[in-house]
Amino acid sequence: MDKLFPKSYKQETKPHLFCPGCGHAAILKQLGEAIDELGVQKNMALGIDIGCSLLAWNFFDIDTAQTHHGRTASVMVGYKMARPERLAVAYMGDGGAYAIGLQSLLHAVLRNEPITVIVVNNENYSMTGGQKSPTTRKSAEGGDLRGFKGPEMISHLAAKNAWVGRGSVGNPRQLRVLFKKALANQMENKSFSFLEVLSICPVNWKTDAAASFERLKEMEKIYSLGEIKIDDEKN
Amino acid sequence: MMKKTKIIIVGMGGQGVQTIAKILALTAAQKGLEVSYIPQFGVEQRGTPSVAFITLDSKKVNYPLFDIADWAVVLHPRAIAEAVKYVDKKTKTIFDSSLMGVEKINKKPVDIFGLPAVKLATENFSSRLANLIVLGQVSRILELPFELAWKNTAETLEKKLKNETARKASRDALLLGYENLLEKKSFSKPDYRPKAGTIIFDGDGKQGFLISEHCKSCGICVAKCPIGAIKMGHNTGVFASPLPEIDIAKCSVCGTCSLFCPDGAIKTERKK
Ligand SMILES: Cc1ncc(C[n+]2csc(CCOP(=O)(O)OP(=O)(O)O)c2C)c(N)n1
Ligand code: SF4
């Protein structure tokens, strides 16, 4: 049988701690594949937040640091200052990145800090039981479906040579390519990279597999996937 | 008048401990009892121990926690440790005898009963319904009326019971539990073993692999398979939930299942 996991996984910690059908696990799998393909496993550090992302504390065979809620971007900025030759990746939930940690994120963007920030958008605060977060679409039951467009916002603030994109667990192959770009940008351009990933949360959404992916399809209609162009006029 | 009754239910997250507790609490309250229900589980919500503390009384329940339970319900061997603190010789204990032997419950209560819920559910419906069998059993013990318990079950699980087959199976599972007579036997060995190791589906020059220790039965492979070659089968995995089965003759080895599986539990390939 061929391999089931990316090489960068810590095999002995599997089955991992994430819930059945968790989008985080599917996303980390593609991140692992991207890390394998770029061969950067031994040359990077992963920062994880409070929230379900912290369940990845022993997920990879990679140096991993767990931070206070919303501070992952700042911690990884500090790490990068100390170890500029290594890749610094901050991985967090939408609550961490867009609510309590928004200021940390924005300053990393504005200063064009050479780190890669990954934000998993599952439209709620998962770890604490599915409360509404900034990304919960207004009136999800119908009517106005406004959501929080993190990558678009950042594309207006980021430096010319920054990289911004959005992927989805609904498209794992594209996600892997986007991860590679987000990591490569940090190495090649020494600039800020940002990737939001649309995700599913079957446990808190109270949806089965099929209904989870249906809701994800709705999200994909509202939020565009792929690389998002930097609007550099104002920079 | 009902004497104050303290119940602890333990299992692994995802087995339905809190569903059982919630429906019991609702039903008891509607029967006119005073109820307190405290859920306790880890941040993971699934796959780690999950505990429910319930107190029923005809008088007001002033303090919801307790030291020793009158009834303990143990749904999974990995959650026993959560229950033992609350069990003494007088605690009537029900355990899933399909998943564990009685010797696993170390402090021996006098009244200990085996209820092979996962086995009964797997043989008659699907292992997912084991919690309703337990709910039925406990409802009868607490003298809660069946129809009221079913009404609350149907309302609580409304989203999952949209189709008639699922509804009927759930009602039947609840009834099976309600009508089950508790036995005292030796229950020295679990009479049902979850599938272990890699299950291989072989045929037509193709092979499918399912790593039963990794599969959490999320159903993503079933939903994502473009030709419907995967369905939930009758084998139960280590998480006491049903494992998917690959119809290998139908399988086109497209790789979608392994691409989407969050747990690296499934893989198909052509024989080399
Ligand atoms: C400073 C601080 N505030 C609040 C919390 C409580 N808390 C723990 S996890 C969490 C939600 C995390 O949600 P999100 O960042 O969206 O990640 P997810 O769990 O959805 O992946 C919150 C609010 C905390 N631990 N620390
Ligand atoms: S996608 Fe993976 S974990 Fe989910 S049911 Fe299929 S094999 Fe099991």
Coordinates of C-alpha atoms in Angstrom, one line a residue, chain B residues 75-200:
Chain B
L75 CA -20.6 3.0 27.5
H76 CA -16.9 2.6 26.7
P77 CA -13.9 0.8 28.3
R78 CA -11.7 3.9 27.8
A79 CA -14.1 6.0 29.9
I80 CA -14.3 3.7 32.9
A81 CA -11.8 5.8 34.9
E82 CA -14.2 8.7 34.7
A83 CA -16.9 6.6 36.5
V84 CA -15.0 4.7 39.2
K85 CA -14.7 7.8 41.5
Y86 CA -18.5 7.9 41.7
V87 CA -19.2 4.2 42.1
D88 CA -19.3 2.2 45.4
K89 CA -20.7 -1.2 46.3
K90 CA -24.2 0.0 46.2
T91 CA -24.1 1.7 42.9
K92 CA -26.2 -0.2 40.4
T93 CA -24.0 -0.3 37.3
I94 CA -24.8 -0.9 33.7
F95 CA -22.0 -1.4 31.2
D96 CA -21.8 -2.2 27.5
S97 CA -20.9 -5.9 27.7
S98 CA -20.3 -6.0 24.0
L99 CA -17.3 -3.7 24.4
M100 CA -15.8 -4.7 27.7
G101 CA -15.7 -7.6 30.2
V102 CA -17.0 -7.0 33.7
E103 CA -13.5 -7.3 35.3
K104 CA -12.7 -3.9 33.6
I105 CA -15.0 -2.3 36.2
N106 CA -12.5 -2.6 39.1
K107 CA -14.4 -1.6 42.2
K108 CA -17.1 -4.3 42.1
P109 CA -20.6 -3.0 42.8
V110 CA -23.0 -5.7 43.9
D111 CA -25.6 -5.0 41.2
I112 CA -23.8 -5.0 37.8
F113 CA -25.6 -5.6 34.6
G114 CA -24.4 -6.1 31.1
L115 CA -26.2 -4.4 28.2
P116 CA -24.6 -5.3 24.9
A117 CA -25.8 -2.1 23.3
V118 CA -23.3 -1.8 20.5
K119 CA -23.8 -5.4 19.5
L120 CA -27.6 -5.1 19.6
A121 CA -27.5 -1.9 17.6
T122 CA -25.0 -3.3 15.0
E123 CA -27.0 -6.5 14.5
N124 CA -30.4 -4.9 14.3
F125 CA -29.8 -1.3 13.0
S126 CA -26.4 0.4 12.9
S127 CA -23.9 0.9 15.8
R128 CA -24.8 4.6 15.7
L129 CA -28.1 3.7 17.5
A130 CA -26.4 2.0 20.5
N131 CA -27.0 5.2 22.5
L132 CA -30.8 5.0 21.9
I133 CA -30.8 1.4 23.2
V134 CA -29.1 2.6 26.4
L135 CA -31.5 5.5 26.6
G136 CA -34.5 3.1 26.3
Q137 CA -33.0 0.9 29.0
V138 CA -32.3 3.8 31.4
S139 CA -35.7 5.4 30.8
R140 CA -37.4 2.2 31.9
I141 CA -35.3 1.9 35.0
L142 CA -36.2 5.4 35.9
E143 CA -39.9 4.7 35.2
L144 CA -40.2 7.3 32.5
P145 CA -43.0 6.6 30.0
F146 CA -41.8 5.3 26.7
E147 CA -43.9 7.6 24.5
L148 CA -42.6 10.6 26.3
A149 CA -39.0 9.5 25.9
W150 CA -39.6 8.8 22.2
K151 CA -41.3 12.2 21.7
N152 CA -38.2 13.9 23.2
T153 CA -35.9 11.7 21.2
A154 CA -37.6 12.6 18.0
E155 CA -37.6 16.3 18.8
T156 CA -34.0 16.3 19.9
L157 CA -32.7 14.4 16.9
E158 CA -35.2 16.0 14.5
K159 CA -32.5 17.0 12.0
K160 CA -31.1 13.4 11.8
L161 CA -34.5 11.8 11.6
K162 CA -35.9 13.4 8.5
N163 CA -36.4 10.2 6.6
E164 CA -38.9 7.6 7.6
T165 CA -36.4 4.7 7.7
A166 CA -34.1 6.5 10.1
R167 CA -37.1 7.5 12.3
K168 CA -38.4 4.0 12.5
A169 CA -35.0 2.5 13.2
S170 CA -34.5 5.0 16.0
R171 CA -37.9 4.3 17.6
D172 CA -37.2 0.5 17.3
A173 CA -33.8 1.0 19.0
L174 CA -35.3 2.9 21.8
L175 CA -38.0 0.3 22.3
L176 CA -35.5 -2.5 22.1
G177 CA -33.6 -0.9 25.0
Y178 CA -36.8 -0.1 26.9
E179 CA -38.0 -3.7 26.7
N180 CA -34.6 -5.3 27.3
L181 CA -34.4 -7.2 30.6
L182 CA -31.2 -6.6 32.5
E183 CA -29.4 -9.8 33.3
K184 CA -26.7 -10.6 35.8
K185 CA -24.3 -12.9 34.1
S186 CA -20.6 -13.5 34.4
F187 CA -19.8 -11.1 31.4
S188 CA -16.2 -12.1 31.7
K189 CA -15.3 -11.2 28.1
P190 CA -16.6 -8.6 25.7
D191 CA -18.7 -10.5 23.2
Y192 CA -18.1 -8.1 20.4
R193 CA -14.8 -7.0 19.2
P194 CA -14.3 -3.9 17.1
K195 CA -12.4 -4.5 13.8
A196 CA -8.7 -4.0 14.2
G197 CA -6.0 -3.6 11.7
T198 CA -6.3 -2.9 8.0
I199 CA -9.3 -4.2 6.2
I200 CA -8.6 -5.1 2.6

